[in-house]
Short mmCIF file of C-alpha atoms and ligand atoms in Angstrom, two decimals:
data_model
loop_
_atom_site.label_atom_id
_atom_site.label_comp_id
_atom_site.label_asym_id
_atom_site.label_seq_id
_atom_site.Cartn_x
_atom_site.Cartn_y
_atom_site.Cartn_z
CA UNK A 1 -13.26 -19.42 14.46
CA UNK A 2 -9.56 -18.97 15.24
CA UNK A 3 -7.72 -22.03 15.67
CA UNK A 4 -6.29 -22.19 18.73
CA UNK A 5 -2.71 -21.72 19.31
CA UNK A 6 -0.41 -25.06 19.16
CA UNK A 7 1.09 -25.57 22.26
CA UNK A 8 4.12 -27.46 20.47
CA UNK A 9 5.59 -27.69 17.33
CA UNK A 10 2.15 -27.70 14.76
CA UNK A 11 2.10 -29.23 10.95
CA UNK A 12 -0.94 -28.93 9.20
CA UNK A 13 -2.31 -28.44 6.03
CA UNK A 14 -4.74 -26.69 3.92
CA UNK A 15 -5.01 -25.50 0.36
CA UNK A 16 -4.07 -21.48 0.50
CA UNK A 17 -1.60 -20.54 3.31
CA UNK A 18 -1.98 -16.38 3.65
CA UNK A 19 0.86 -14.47 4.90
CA UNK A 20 -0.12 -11.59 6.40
CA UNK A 21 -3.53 -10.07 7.70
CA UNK A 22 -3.30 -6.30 6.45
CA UNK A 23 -5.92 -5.20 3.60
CA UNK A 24 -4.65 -7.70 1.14
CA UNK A 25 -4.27 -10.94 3.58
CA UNK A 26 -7.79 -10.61 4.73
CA UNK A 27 -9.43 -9.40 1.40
CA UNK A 28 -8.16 -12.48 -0.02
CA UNK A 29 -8.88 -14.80 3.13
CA UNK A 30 -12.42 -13.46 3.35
CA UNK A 31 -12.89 -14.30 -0.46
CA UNK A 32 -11.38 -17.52 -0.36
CA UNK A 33 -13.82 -18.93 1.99
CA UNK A 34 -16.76 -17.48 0.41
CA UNK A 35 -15.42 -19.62 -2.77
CA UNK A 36 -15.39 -22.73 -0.36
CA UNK A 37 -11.55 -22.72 -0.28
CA UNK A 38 -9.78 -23.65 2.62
CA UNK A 39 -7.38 -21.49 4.20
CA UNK A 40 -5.13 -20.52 6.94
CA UNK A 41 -3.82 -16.94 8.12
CA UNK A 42 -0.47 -16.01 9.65
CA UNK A 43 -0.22 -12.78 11.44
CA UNK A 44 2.78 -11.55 13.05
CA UNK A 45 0.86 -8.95 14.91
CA UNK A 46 -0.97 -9.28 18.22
CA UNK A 47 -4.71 -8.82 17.52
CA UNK A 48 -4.65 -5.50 19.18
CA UNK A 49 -2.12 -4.09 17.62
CA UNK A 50 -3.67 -4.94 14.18
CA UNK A 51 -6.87 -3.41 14.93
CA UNK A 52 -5.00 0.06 15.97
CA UNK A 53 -2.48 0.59 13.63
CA UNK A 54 -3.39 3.81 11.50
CA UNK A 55 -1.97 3.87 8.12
CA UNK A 56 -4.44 4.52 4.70
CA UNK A 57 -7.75 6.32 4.99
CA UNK A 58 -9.01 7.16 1.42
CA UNK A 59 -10.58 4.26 0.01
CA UNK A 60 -11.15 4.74 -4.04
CA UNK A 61 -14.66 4.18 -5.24
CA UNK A 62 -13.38 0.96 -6.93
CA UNK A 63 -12.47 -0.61 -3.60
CA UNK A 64 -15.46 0.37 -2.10
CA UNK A 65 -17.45 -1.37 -5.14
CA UNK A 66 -14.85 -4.84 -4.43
CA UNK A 67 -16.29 -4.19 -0.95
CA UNK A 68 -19.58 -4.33 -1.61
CA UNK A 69 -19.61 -7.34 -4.23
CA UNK A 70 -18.14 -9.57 -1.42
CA UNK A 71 -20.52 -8.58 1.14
CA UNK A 72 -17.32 -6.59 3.15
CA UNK A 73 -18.51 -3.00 3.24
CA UNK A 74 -21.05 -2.46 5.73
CA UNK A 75 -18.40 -0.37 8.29
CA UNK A 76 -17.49 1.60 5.06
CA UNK A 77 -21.29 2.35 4.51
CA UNK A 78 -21.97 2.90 8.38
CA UNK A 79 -19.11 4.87 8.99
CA UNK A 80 -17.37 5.91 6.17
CA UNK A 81 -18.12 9.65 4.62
CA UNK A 82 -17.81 10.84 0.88
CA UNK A 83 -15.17 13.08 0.30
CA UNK A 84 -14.36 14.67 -3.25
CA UNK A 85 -11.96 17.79 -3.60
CA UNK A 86 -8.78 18.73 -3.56
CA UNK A 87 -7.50 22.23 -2.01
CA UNK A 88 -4.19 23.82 -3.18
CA UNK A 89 -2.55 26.62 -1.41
CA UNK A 90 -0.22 28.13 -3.49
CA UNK A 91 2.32 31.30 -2.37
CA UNK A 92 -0.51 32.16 -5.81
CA UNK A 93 -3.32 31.87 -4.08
CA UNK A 94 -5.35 29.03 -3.72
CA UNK A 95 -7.99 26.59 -5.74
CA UNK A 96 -10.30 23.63 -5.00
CA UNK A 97 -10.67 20.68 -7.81
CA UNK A 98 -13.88 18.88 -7.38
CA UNK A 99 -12.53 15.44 -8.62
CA UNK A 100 -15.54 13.69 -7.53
CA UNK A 101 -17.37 15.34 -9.72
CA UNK A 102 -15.25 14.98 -12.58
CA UNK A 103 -15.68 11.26 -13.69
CA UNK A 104 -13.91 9.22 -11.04
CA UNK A 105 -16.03 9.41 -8.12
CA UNK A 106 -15.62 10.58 -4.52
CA UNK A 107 -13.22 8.61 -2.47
CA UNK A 108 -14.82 6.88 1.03
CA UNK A 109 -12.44 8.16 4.25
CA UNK A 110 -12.58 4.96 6.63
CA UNK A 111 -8.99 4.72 8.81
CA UNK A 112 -7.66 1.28 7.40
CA UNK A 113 -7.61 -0.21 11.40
CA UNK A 114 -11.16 0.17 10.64
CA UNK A 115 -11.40 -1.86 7.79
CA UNK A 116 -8.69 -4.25 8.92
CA UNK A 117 -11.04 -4.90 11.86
CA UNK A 118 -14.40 -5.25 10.19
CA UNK A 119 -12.47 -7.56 7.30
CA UNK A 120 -11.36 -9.70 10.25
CA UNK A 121 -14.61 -9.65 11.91
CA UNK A 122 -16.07 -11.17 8.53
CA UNK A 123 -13.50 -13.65 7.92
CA UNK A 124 -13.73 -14.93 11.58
CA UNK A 125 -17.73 -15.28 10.90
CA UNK A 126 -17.50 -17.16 8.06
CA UNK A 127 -15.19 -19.84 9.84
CA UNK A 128 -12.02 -18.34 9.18
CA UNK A 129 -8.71 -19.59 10.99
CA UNK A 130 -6.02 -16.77 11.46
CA UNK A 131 -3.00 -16.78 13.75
CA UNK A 132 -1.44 -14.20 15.10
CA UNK A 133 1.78 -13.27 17.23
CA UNK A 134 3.04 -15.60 14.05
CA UNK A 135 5.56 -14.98 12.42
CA UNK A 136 6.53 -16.91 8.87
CA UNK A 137 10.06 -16.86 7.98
CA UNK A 138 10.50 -19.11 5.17
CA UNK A 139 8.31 -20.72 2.01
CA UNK A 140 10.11 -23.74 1.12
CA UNK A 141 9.66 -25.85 -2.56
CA UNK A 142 7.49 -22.55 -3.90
CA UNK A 143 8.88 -24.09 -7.53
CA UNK A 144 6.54 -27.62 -6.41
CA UNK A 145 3.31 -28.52 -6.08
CA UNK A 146 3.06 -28.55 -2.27
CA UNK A 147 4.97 -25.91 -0.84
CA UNK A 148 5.09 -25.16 3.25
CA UNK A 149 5.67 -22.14 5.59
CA UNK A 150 7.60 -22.42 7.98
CA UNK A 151 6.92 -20.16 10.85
CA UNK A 152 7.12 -19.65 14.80
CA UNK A 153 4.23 -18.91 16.85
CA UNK A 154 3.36 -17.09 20.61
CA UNK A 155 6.69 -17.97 22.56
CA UNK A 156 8.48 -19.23 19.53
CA UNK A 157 6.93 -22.58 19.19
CA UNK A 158 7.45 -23.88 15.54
CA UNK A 159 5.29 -24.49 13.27
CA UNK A 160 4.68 -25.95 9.74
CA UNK A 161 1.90 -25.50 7.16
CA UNK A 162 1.74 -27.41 3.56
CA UNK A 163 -0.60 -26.27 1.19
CA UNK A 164 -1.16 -26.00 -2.43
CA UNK A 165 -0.83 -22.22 -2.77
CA UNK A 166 1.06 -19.23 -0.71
CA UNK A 167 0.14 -16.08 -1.01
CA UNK A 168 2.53 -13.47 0.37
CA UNK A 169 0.67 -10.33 1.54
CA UNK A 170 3.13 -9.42 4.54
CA UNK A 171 4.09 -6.39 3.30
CA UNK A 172 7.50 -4.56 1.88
CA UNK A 173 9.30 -6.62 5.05
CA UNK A 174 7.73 -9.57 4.97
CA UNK A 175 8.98 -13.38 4.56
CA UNK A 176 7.32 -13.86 1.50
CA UNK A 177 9.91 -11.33 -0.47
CA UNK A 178 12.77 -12.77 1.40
CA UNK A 179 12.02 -16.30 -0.36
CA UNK A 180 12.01 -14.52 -4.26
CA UNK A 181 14.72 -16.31 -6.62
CA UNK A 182 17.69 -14.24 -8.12
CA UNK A 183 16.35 -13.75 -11.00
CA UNK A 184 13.46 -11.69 -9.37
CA UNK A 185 14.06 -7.75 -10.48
CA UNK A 186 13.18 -5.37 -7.76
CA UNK A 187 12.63 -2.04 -9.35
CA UNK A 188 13.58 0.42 -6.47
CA UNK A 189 12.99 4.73 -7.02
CA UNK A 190 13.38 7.16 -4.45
CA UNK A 191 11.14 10.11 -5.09
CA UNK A 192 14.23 12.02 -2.84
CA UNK A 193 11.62 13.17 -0.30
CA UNK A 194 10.86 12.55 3.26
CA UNK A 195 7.37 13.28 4.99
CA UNK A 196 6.46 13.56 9.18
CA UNK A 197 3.20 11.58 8.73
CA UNK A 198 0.98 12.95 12.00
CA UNK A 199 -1.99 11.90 13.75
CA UNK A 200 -3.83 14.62 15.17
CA UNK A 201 -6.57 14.71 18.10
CA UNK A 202 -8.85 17.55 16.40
CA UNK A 203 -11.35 17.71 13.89
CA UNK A 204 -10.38 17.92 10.20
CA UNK A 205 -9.64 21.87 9.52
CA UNK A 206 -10.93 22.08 5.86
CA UNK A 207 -13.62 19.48 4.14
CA UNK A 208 -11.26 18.92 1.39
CA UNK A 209 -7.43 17.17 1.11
CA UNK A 210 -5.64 19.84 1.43
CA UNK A 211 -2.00 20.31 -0.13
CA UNK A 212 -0.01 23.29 0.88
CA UNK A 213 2.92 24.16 -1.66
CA UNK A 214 5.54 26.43 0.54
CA UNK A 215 8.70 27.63 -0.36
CA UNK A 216 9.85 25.56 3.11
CA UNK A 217 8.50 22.48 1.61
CA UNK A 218 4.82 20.94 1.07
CA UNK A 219 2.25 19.89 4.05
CA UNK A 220 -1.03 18.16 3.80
CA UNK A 221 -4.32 17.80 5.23
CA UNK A 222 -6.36 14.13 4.94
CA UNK A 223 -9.43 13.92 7.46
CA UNK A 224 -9.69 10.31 8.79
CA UNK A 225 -12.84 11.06 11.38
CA UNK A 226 -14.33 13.45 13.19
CA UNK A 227 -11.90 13.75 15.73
CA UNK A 228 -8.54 12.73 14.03
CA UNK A 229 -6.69 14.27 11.49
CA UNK A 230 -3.94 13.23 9.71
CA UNK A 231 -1.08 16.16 8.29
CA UNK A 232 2.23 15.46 6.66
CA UNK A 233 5.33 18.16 6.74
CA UNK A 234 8.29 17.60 3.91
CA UNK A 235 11.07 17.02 6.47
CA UNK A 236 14.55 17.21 6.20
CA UNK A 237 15.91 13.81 5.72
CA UNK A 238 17.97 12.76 8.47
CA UNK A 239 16.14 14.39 11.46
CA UNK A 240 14.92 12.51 13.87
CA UNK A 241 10.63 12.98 13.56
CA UNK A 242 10.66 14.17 17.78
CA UNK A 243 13.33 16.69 16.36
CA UNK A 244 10.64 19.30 17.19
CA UNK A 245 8.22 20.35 19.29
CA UNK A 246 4.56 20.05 18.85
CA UNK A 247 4.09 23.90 19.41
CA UNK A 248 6.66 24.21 17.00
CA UNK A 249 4.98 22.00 14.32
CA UNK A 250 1.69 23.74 14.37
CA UNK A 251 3.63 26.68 14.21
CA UNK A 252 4.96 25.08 10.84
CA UNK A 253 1.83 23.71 9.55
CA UNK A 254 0.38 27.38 9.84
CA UNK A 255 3.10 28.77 7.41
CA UNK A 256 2.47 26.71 5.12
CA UNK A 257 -0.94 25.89 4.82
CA UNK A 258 -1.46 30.02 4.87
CA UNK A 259 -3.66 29.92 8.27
CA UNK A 260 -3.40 33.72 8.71
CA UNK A 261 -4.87 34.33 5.06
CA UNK A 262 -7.20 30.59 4.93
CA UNK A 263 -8.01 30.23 8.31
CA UNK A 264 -6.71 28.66 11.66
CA UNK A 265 -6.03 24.73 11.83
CA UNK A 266 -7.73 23.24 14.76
CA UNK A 267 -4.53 21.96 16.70
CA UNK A 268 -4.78 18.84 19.02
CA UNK A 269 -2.66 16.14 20.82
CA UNK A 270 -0.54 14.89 17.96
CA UNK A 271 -1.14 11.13 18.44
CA UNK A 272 1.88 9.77 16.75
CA UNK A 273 4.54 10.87 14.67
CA UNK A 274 6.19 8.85 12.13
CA UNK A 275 8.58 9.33 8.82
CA UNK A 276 8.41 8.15 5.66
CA UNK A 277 10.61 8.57 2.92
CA UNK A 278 8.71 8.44 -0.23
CA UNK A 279 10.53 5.80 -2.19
CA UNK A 280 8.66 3.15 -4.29
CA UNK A 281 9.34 -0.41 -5.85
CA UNK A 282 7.74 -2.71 -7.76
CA UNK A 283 8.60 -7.12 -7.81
CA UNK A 284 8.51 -8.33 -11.10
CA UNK A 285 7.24 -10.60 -11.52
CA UNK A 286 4.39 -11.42 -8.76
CA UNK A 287 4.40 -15.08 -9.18
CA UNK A 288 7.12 -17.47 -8.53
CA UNK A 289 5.70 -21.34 -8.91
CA UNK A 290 2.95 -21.58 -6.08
CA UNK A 291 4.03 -18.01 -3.99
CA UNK A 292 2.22 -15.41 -5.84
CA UNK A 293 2.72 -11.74 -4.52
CA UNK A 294 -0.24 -9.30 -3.45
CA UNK A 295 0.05 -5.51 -2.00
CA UNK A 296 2.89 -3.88 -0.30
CA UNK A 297 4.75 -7.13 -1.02
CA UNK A 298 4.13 -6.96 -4.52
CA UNK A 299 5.00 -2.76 -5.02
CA UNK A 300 5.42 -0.48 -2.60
CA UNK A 301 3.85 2.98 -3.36
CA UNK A 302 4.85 6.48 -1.34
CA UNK A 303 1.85 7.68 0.14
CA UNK A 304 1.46 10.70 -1.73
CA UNK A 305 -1.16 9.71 -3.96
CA UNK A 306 -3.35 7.32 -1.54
CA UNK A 307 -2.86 4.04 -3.62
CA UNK A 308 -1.47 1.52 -1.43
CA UNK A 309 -4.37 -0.36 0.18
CA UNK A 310 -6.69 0.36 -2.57
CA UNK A 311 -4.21 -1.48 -5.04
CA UNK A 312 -4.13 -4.27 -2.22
CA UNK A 313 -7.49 -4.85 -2.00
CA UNK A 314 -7.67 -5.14 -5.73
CA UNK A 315 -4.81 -7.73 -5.92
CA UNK A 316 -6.41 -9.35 -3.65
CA UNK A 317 -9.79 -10.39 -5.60
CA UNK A 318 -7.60 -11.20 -8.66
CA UNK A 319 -5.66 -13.48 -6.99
CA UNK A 320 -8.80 -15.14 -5.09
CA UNK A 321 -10.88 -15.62 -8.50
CA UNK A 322 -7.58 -17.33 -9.84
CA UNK A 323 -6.67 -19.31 -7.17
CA UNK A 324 -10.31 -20.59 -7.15
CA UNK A 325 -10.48 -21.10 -10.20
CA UNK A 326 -7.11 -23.26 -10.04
CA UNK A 327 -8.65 -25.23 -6.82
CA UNK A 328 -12.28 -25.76 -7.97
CA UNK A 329 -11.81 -26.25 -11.66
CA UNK A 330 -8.20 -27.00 -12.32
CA UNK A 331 -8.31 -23.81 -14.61
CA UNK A 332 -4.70 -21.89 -14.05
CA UNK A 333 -5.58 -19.43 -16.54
CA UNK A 334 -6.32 -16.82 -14.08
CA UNK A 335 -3.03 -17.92 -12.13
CA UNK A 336 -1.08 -17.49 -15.32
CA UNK A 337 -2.13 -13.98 -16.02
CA UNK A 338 -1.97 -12.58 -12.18
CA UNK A 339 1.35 -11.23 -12.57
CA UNK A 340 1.16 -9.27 -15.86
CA UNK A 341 -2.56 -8.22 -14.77
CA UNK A 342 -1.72 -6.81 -11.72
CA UNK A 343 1.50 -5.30 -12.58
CA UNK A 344 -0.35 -2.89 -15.42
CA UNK A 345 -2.45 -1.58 -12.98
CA UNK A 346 0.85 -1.10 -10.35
CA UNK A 347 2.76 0.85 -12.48
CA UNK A 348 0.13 2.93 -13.43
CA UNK A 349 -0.62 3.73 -9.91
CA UNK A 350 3.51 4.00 -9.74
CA UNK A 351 3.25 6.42 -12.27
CA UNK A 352 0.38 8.68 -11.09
CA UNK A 353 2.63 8.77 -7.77
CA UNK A 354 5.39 10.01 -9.32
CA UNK A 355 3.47 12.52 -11.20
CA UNK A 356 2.00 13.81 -7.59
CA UNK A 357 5.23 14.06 -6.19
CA UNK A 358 6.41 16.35 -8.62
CA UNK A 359 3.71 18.65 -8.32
CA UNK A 360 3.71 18.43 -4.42
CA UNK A 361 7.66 19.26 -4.21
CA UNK A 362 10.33 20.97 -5.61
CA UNK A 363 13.72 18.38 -5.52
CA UNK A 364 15.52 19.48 -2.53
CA UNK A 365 18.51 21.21 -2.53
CA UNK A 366 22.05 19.59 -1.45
CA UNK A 367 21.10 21.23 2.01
CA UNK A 368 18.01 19.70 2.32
CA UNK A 369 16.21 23.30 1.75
CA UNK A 370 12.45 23.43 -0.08
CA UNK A 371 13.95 23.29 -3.74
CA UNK A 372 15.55 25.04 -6.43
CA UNK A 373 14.12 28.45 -8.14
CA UNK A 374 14.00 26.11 -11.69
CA UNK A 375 11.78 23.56 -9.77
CA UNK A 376 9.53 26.06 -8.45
CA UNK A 377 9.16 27.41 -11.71
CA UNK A 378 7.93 23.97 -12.75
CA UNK A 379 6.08 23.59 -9.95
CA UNK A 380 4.09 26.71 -10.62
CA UNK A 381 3.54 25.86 -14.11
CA UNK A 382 2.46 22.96 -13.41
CA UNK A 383 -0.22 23.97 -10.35
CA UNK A 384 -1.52 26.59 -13.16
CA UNK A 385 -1.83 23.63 -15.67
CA UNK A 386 -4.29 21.95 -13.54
CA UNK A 387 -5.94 25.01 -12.32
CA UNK A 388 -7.11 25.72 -15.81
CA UNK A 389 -6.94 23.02 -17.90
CA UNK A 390 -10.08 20.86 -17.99
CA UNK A 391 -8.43 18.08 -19.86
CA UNK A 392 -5.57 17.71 -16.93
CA UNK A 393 -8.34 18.13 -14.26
CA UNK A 394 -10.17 15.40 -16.00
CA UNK A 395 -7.16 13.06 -16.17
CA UNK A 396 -5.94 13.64 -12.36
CA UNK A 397 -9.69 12.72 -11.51
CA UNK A 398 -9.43 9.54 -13.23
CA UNK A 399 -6.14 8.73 -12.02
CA UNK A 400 -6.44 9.97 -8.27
CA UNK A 401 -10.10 8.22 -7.67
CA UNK A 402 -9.13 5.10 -9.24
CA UNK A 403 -6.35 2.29 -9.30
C1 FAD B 1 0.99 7.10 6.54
C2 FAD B 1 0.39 6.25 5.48
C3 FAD B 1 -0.77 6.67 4.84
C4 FAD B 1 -1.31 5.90 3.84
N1 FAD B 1 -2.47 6.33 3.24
C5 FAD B 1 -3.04 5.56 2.27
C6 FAD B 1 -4.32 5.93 1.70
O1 FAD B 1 -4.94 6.92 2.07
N2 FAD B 1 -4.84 5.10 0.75
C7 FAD B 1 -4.19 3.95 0.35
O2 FAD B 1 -4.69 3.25 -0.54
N3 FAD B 1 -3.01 3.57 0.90
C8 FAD B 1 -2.43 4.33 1.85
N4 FAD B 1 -1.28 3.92 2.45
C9 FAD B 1 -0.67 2.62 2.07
C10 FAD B 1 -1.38 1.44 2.76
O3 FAD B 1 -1.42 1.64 4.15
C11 FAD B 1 -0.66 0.14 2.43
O4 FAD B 1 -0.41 0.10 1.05
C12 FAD B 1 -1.50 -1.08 2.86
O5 FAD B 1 -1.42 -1.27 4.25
C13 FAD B 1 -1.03 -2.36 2.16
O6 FAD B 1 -1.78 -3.45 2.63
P1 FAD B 1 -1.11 -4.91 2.71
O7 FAD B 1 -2.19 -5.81 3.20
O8 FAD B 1 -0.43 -5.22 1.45
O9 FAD B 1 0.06 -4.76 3.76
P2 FAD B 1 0.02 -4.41 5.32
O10 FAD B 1 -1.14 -3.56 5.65
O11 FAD B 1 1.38 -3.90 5.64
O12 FAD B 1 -0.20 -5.81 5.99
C14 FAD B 1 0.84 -6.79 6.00
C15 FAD B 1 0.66 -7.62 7.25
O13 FAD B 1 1.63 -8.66 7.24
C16 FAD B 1 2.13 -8.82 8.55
N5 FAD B 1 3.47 -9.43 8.43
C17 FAD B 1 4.63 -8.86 8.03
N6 FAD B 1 5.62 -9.75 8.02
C18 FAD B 1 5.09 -10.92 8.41
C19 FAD B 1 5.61 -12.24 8.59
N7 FAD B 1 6.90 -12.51 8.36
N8 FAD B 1 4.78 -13.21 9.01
C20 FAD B 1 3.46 -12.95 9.24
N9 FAD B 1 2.92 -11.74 9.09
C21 FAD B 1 3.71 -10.74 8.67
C22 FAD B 1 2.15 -7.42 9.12
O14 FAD B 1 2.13 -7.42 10.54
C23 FAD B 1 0.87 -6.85 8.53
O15 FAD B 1 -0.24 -7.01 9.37
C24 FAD B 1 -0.70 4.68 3.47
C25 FAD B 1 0.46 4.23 4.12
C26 FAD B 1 1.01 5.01 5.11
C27 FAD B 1 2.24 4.52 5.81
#
């Protein structure tokens, strides 16, 4: 049921206020309740706008099992395919990688709107209370026992929740980051690379992820669903992502994904074009008093290894078998150990990410250009590496299918 929106300024309380209703926020909502635990979500979002905005779409098969054990994955099941290799397109030639086979386990492709909306759907049927077009600005006493949010709803009406816990899952912009103490380190790396992230209206052009290695910089291929495609073009940093046409684009994409020796691309409408600079951080550490830190609020991964939600959605069963465990048995154990716990697992991801982007790109030149002949070199060495070496096949399988 979502409560309905106070009409002036609202205090209430509860036990677990939730900031934010992305992957993490609603994991960790949906699990809450199912543990009996009272708790309220703040969305800045509209509704709509949460259930259409396209971001992750490979799912790892230890997200899909988190899924399943909470009674969340029937969209994933209905709707979700199996998807398991890797293409690389080399100026070499090209090779597939079968990591599903390998040990890790085929990813699930489900567009996280999907999710989001079938996670909300749940949470809403099991008595949930959410608000959106809410924005939180501040947690207050986060160092005492009974810390509040303070937030503004629909037409900036106020509005105050108390509660025993916060849990900050709004994200790398979010209030919940803007309330850390000094002494919180932010660990901040830019991987010195900027992507066009695309949405295409055409069927997937391959039935693998494909990742093109050009001298003019990488581009990828993810399906999301039968009809939508999502490709990513190494851009020059500093140019604006309408800087070209979409003729000219698919123009690009051809180059470099080798269309004329591998076969056309099935071009489309391109949806939506957006950049994103690869960089990457990690808070450390995720808890401070009662505000404890979950997804892209707690690390922020590029997207060049498909981590981000799948790290959320783990976070975000930790923190609900701790926080239960705090609320229902006055055990803090689990509470205690969130931080270190989850941040193992982060920079691991962190570090497979990095390791990705230095096979998927040469370090740009001072003008921006596709690399320098050195990197190549490396590059190419290290393409070859994992085109014959069964050991490195058998660690990026581990490391790409899981968190
Ligand atoms: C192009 C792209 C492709 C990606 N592909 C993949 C992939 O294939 N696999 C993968 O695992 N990850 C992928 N990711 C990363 C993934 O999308 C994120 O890591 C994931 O969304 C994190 O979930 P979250 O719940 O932590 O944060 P979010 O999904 O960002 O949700 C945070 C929510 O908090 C809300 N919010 C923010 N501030 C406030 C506030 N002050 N008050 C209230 N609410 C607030 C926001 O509106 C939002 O709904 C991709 C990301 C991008 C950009």
């Amino acid at each position: 049921m979502t409560e309905s929106h106070p009409s002036h300024a609202l205090r209430a309380s509860t036990d677990v206020v939730v900031l934010g209703a992305g992957p993490a926020g609603l994991v960790l909502g949906n699990l809450l309740l199912g543990a009996g635990i009272d708790c309220v979500v703040l969305e800045r979002a509209s509704r709509s706008r949460l259930r259409d905005r396209a971001r992750a779409g490979f799912l790892t098969p230890g997200t899909a099992r988190i899924l399943e054990r909470h009674g969340l994955a029937d969209g994933l099941h209905r709707h979700g395919r199996r998807h398991g290799t890797c293409e690389f397109r080399t100026p070499e030639g090209r090779f597939r990688l079968d990591y599903g086979t390998l040990g890790g386990g085929p990813h699930h492709v489900y567009p996280q709107q999907n999710l989001v909306t079938d996670l909300l759907r749940h949470y809403l049927d099991r008595g949930g209370r959410i608000h959106f077009d809410t924005e939180a600005h501040t947690v207050h006493d986060a160092d005492g026992t009974r810390p509040s949010v303070t937030a503004s709803g629909p037409d900036g009406r106020p509005a105050r929740w108390t509660a025993r816990y916060v849990a900050g899952c709004d994200g790398r912009y979010g209030a919940a980051r803007r309330c850390l103490p000094p002494g919180t380190v932010r660990h901040h790396h830019d991987h010195g690379v900027t992507w066009l992230g695309l949405l295409a209206q055409a069927p997937p052009s391959l039935d693998a992820v494909g990742y093109a290695l050009h001298e003019r910089g990488f581009a990828g291929h993810m399906a999301r669903t039968a009809e939508v495609t999502r490709y990513y073009l190494q851009w020059r940093r500093g140019t604006t992502a309408d800087a070209w046409s979409d003729q000219r684009i698919w123009d690009e994409l051809d180059l470099r994904m080798g269309a004329a020796e591998h076969g056309p691309l099935h071009r489309g409408a391109l949806l939506e074009r957006g950049l994103f600079d690869l960089t990457c951080d990690v808070i450390e550490p995720l808890r401070h008093g009662s505000l404890f830190l979950a997804g892209d609020a707690a690390a922020l991964l590029a997207p060049a290894a498909a981590k981000g939600a799948n790290l959320a959605v783990l976070e975000a069963e930790i923190l609900a078998g701790a926080l239960a465990d705090a609320l229902t048995r006055g055990d803090t154990t689990g509470l205690d150990g969130y931080s270190d716990r989850c941040l193992a697992h982060i920079w691991r991801a962190q570090e497979f990410t990095g390791w990705m982007c230095r096979l998927l790109h040469c370090a740009p030149e001072p003008d921006g250009a596709g690399g320098s002949s050195f990197q190549a070199g490396l590059r190419r060495s290290r393409i070859a590496s994992l085109r014959t070496s069964r050991v490195l096949q058998d660690w990026f399988a581990e490391n790409y299918a899981g968190v």
